[in-house]
Amino acid sequence: MFVIALTGGIGSGKSEAAKQFTNIGVPVVDLDVIAHELTAIGAPILSEIKNIFGHDFFNKDGSLNRTKLREHVFNNPIERLKLEALIHPAIHTKALEQLAENEHNSHPLYQILVIPLLFENNRYDDVINKVLVIDCDENHQISRAMARSQMTESEVKAMMRAQVTRATRLSRADEVIINNGSLTELSENISLIHKKFIKTCIVSK
Ligand code: ATP
């Protein structure tokens, strides 16, 4: 199984890039999507979150108040570790299951594994063959992240400071797509890199 880790800073365009890989038929496993599914209303893990963090982090309809919990753990490292200890192993198990299912069902030449915080943890090192970084300049990152999530500029900047620097990310990339232009340009760059990955996979088979 050839797995490309797709990563990038907040608002860099990881989800857009992932969508475009899906559009051209490459299987995508996304840790953020899995995290959402595992904490969707009615999911078993919610009762464990409630036991640890209390009812305050839940909306009236029983759904998780993600914004409140995110802010809480962002400001409390010990609380963050508690949450991570609960959900990261479950995300890991699910991600490996999905990769194996894709492999079994469609025998793709390669798969994309979206790992937003790739360089902040090493849990996936064993399954990754190459690292693709989606990069854009910080002004784009801030405006796009704000437009998408209703976070304020200072909240986005705080998130950026909590992540590895762009320089670190770029130094550890095998491939980089610069996403400073339009979505059409992003799509063209995804097509180009797709051809390159296909060649790499064929050569390394
Ligand atoms: P996060 O880390 O917050 O999950 P992300 O890296 O997944 O973010 P996206 O959600 O793909 O980033 O992009 C952030 C916002 O910017 C989205 O609204 C997306 O549609 C938009 N966007 C991404 N790339 C471009 C682009 N090249 N042109 C215009 N808008 C873009």
PDB file of N, CA, C and O and ligand atoms in Angstrom, residues 9-16 32 144 148 179 181-183, ligand 1:
ATOM      1  N   GLY A   9      -0.653  23.737   7.177  1.00  0.00           N
ATOM      2  CA  GLY A   9      -1.127  24.526   8.319  1.00  0.00           C
ATOM      3  C   GLY A   9      -2.621  24.793   8.239  1.00  0.00           C
ATOM      4  O   GLY A   9      -3.272  24.476   7.231  1.00  0.00           O
ATOM      5  N   ILE A  10      -3.134  25.369   9.284  1.00  0.00           N
ATOM      6  CA  ILE A  10      -4.561  25.730   9.322  1.00  0.00           C
ATOM      7  C   ILE A  10      -4.895  26.623   8.115  1.00  0.00           C
ATOM      8  O   ILE A  10      -4.140  27.536   7.769  1.00  0.00           O
ATOM      9  N   GLY A  11      -5.998  26.281   7.439  1.00  0.00           N
ATOM     10  CA  GLY A  11      -6.477  27.108   6.322  1.00  0.00           C
ATOM     11  C   GLY A  11      -5.620  27.058   5.069  1.00  0.00           C
ATOM     12  O   GLY A  11      -5.827  27.842   4.144  1.00  0.00           O
ATOM     13  N   SER A  12      -4.675  26.127   4.997  1.00  0.00           N
ATOM     14  CA  SER A  12      -3.769  26.094   3.836  1.00  0.00           C
ATOM     15  C   SER A  12      -4.451  25.530   2.586  1.00  0.00           C
ATOM     16  O   SER A  12      -3.995  25.776   1.469  1.00  0.00           O
ATOM     17  N   GLY A  13      -5.530  24.768   2.800  1.00  0.00           N
ATOM     18  CA  GLY A  13      -6.243  24.192   1.657  1.00  0.00           C
ATOM     19  C   GLY A  13      -6.198  22.667   1.624  1.00  0.00           C
ATOM     20  O   GLY A  13      -6.417  22.066   0.565  1.00  0.00           O
ATOM     21  N   LYS A  14      -5.953  22.046   2.757  1.00  0.00           N
ATOM     22  CA  LYS A  14      -5.873  20.576   2.808  1.00  0.00           C
ATOM     23  C   LYS A  14      -7.186  19.932   2.339  1.00  0.00           C
ATOM     24  O   LYS A  14      -7.172  18.998   1.548  1.00  0.00           O
ATOM     25  N   SER A  15      -8.310  20.458   2.855  1.00  0.00           N
ATOM     26  CA  SER A  15      -9.598  19.841   2.508  1.00  0.00           C
ATOM     27  C   SER A  15      -9.907  20.024   1.026  1.00  0.00           C
ATOM     28  O   SER A  15     -10.416  19.098   0.380  1.00  0.00           O
ATOM     29  N   GLU A  16      -9.606  21.212   0.490  1.00  0.00           N
ATOM     30  CA  GLU A  16      -9.832  21.442  -0.952  1.00  0.00           C
ATOM     31  C   GLU A  16      -8.962  20.497  -1.772  1.00  0.00           C
ATOM     32  O   GLU A  16      -9.420  19.915  -2.754  1.00  0.00           O
ATOM     33  N   ASP A  32      -9.467  14.302  10.066  1.00  0.00           N
ATOM     34  CA  ASP A  32     -10.461  15.257  10.574  1.00  0.00           C
ATOM     35  C   ASP A  32     -11.880  14.732  10.367  1.00  0.00           C
ATOM     36  O   ASP A  32     -12.743  14.880  11.227  1.00  0.00           O
ATOM     37  N   ARG A 144      -8.459  32.779   4.840  1.00  0.00           N
ATOM     38  CA  ARG A 144      -9.257  31.591   4.489  1.00  0.00           C
ATOM     39  C   ARG A 144      -9.759  30.883   5.742  1.00  0.00           C
ATOM     40  O   ARG A 144     -10.908  30.447   5.798  1.00  0.00           O
ATOM     41  N   ARG A 148     -13.716  30.444   6.736  1.00  0.00           N
ATOM     42  CA  ARG A 148     -14.287  29.096   6.831  1.00  0.00           C
ATOM     43  C   ARG A 148     -14.860  28.783   8.205  1.00  0.00           C
ATOM     44  O   ARG A 148     -15.823  28.060   8.345  1.00  0.00           O
ATOM     45  N   ASN A 179      -0.503  26.925  -2.647  1.00  0.00           N
ATOM     46  CA  ASN A 179      -1.928  27.223  -2.885  1.00  0.00           C
ATOM     47  C   ASN A 179      -2.216  28.707  -2.629  1.00  0.00           C
ATOM     48  O   ASN A 179      -3.053  29.056  -1.822  1.00  0.00           O
ATOM     49  N   GLY A 181      -2.987  30.651  -5.304  1.00  0.00           N
ATOM     50  CA  GLY A 181      -3.800  31.107  -6.430  1.00  0.00           C
ATOM     51  C   GLY A 181      -5.250  30.662  -6.316  1.00  0.00           C
ATOM     52  O   GLY A 181      -5.772  30.472  -5.215  1.00  0.00           O
ATOM     53  N   SER A 182      -5.864  30.458  -7.484  1.00  0.00           N
ATOM     54  CA  SER A 182      -7.288  30.088  -7.522  1.00  0.00           C
ATOM     55  C   SER A 182      -7.462  28.585  -7.275  1.00  0.00           C
ATOM     56  O   SER A 182      -6.492  27.819  -7.297  1.00  0.00           O
ATOM     57  N   LEU A 183      -8.723  28.189  -7.102  1.00  0.00           N
ATOM     58  CA  LEU A 183      -9.017  26.756  -6.952  1.00  0.00           C
ATOM     59  C   LEU A 183      -8.700  26.003  -8.248  1.00  0.00           C
ATOM     60  O   LEU A 183      -8.319  24.840  -8.213  1.00  0.00           O
TER      61      LEU A 183
HETATM   62  P1  ATP B   1      -8.202  23.620   8.362  1.00  0.00           P
HETATM   63  O1  ATP B   1      -6.797  23.382   8.767  1.00  0.00           O
HETATM   64  O2  ATP B   1      -8.773  24.793   9.060  1.00  0.00           O
HETATM   65  O3  ATP B   1      -9.074  22.394   8.419  1.00  0.00           O
HETATM   66  P2  ATP B   1      -7.716  23.340   5.498  1.00  0.00           P
HETATM   67  O4  ATP B   1      -6.229  23.346   5.376  1.00  0.00           O
HETATM   68  O5  ATP B   1      -8.421  22.034   5.341  1.00  0.00           O
HETATM   69  O6  ATP B   1      -8.181  24.097   6.824  1.00  0.00           O
HETATM   70  P3  ATP B   1      -9.537  24.304   3.497  1.00  0.00           P
HETATM   71  O7  ATP B   1     -10.733  24.048   4.359  1.00  0.00           O
HETATM   72  O8  ATP B   1      -9.312  23.423   2.324  1.00  0.00           O
HETATM   73  O9  ATP B   1      -8.229  24.363   4.408  1.00  0.00           O
HETATM   74  O10 ATP B   1      -9.507  25.818   2.983  1.00  0.00           O
HETATM   75  C1  ATP B   1      -9.874  26.875   3.848  1.00  0.00           C
HETATM   76  C2  ATP B   1     -10.877  27.775   3.124  1.00  0.00           C
HETATM   77  O11 ATP B   1     -10.211  28.385   2.029  1.00  0.00           O
HETATM   78  C3  ATP B   1     -12.059  26.997   2.539  1.00  0.00           C
HETATM   79  O12 ATP B   1     -13.200  27.822   2.579  1.00  0.00           O
HETATM   80  C4  ATP B   1     -11.635  26.769   1.082  1.00  0.00           C
HETATM   81  O13 ATP B   1     -12.720  26.617   0.209  1.00  0.00           O
HETATM   82  C5  ATP B   1     -10.838  28.026   0.795  1.00  0.00           C
HETATM   83  N1  ATP B   1      -9.767  27.805  -0.175  1.00  0.00           N
HETATM   84  C6  ATP B   1      -8.770  26.892  -0.130  1.00  0.00           C
HETATM   85  N2  ATP B   1      -7.967  27.008  -1.184  1.00  0.00           N
HETATM   86  C7  ATP B   1      -8.453  28.020  -1.920  1.00  0.00           C
HETATM   87  C8  ATP B   1      -8.065  28.639  -3.168  1.00  0.00           C
HETATM   88  N3  ATP B   1      -6.992  28.232  -3.833  1.00  0.00           N
HETATM   89  N4  ATP B   1      -8.813  29.658  -3.617  1.00  0.00           N
HETATM   90  C9  ATP B   1      -9.895  30.093  -2.942  1.00  0.00           C
HETATM   91  N5  ATP B   1     -10.323  29.564  -1.763  1.00  0.00           N
HETATM   92  C10 ATP B   1      -9.615  28.541  -1.284  1.00  0.00           C
END
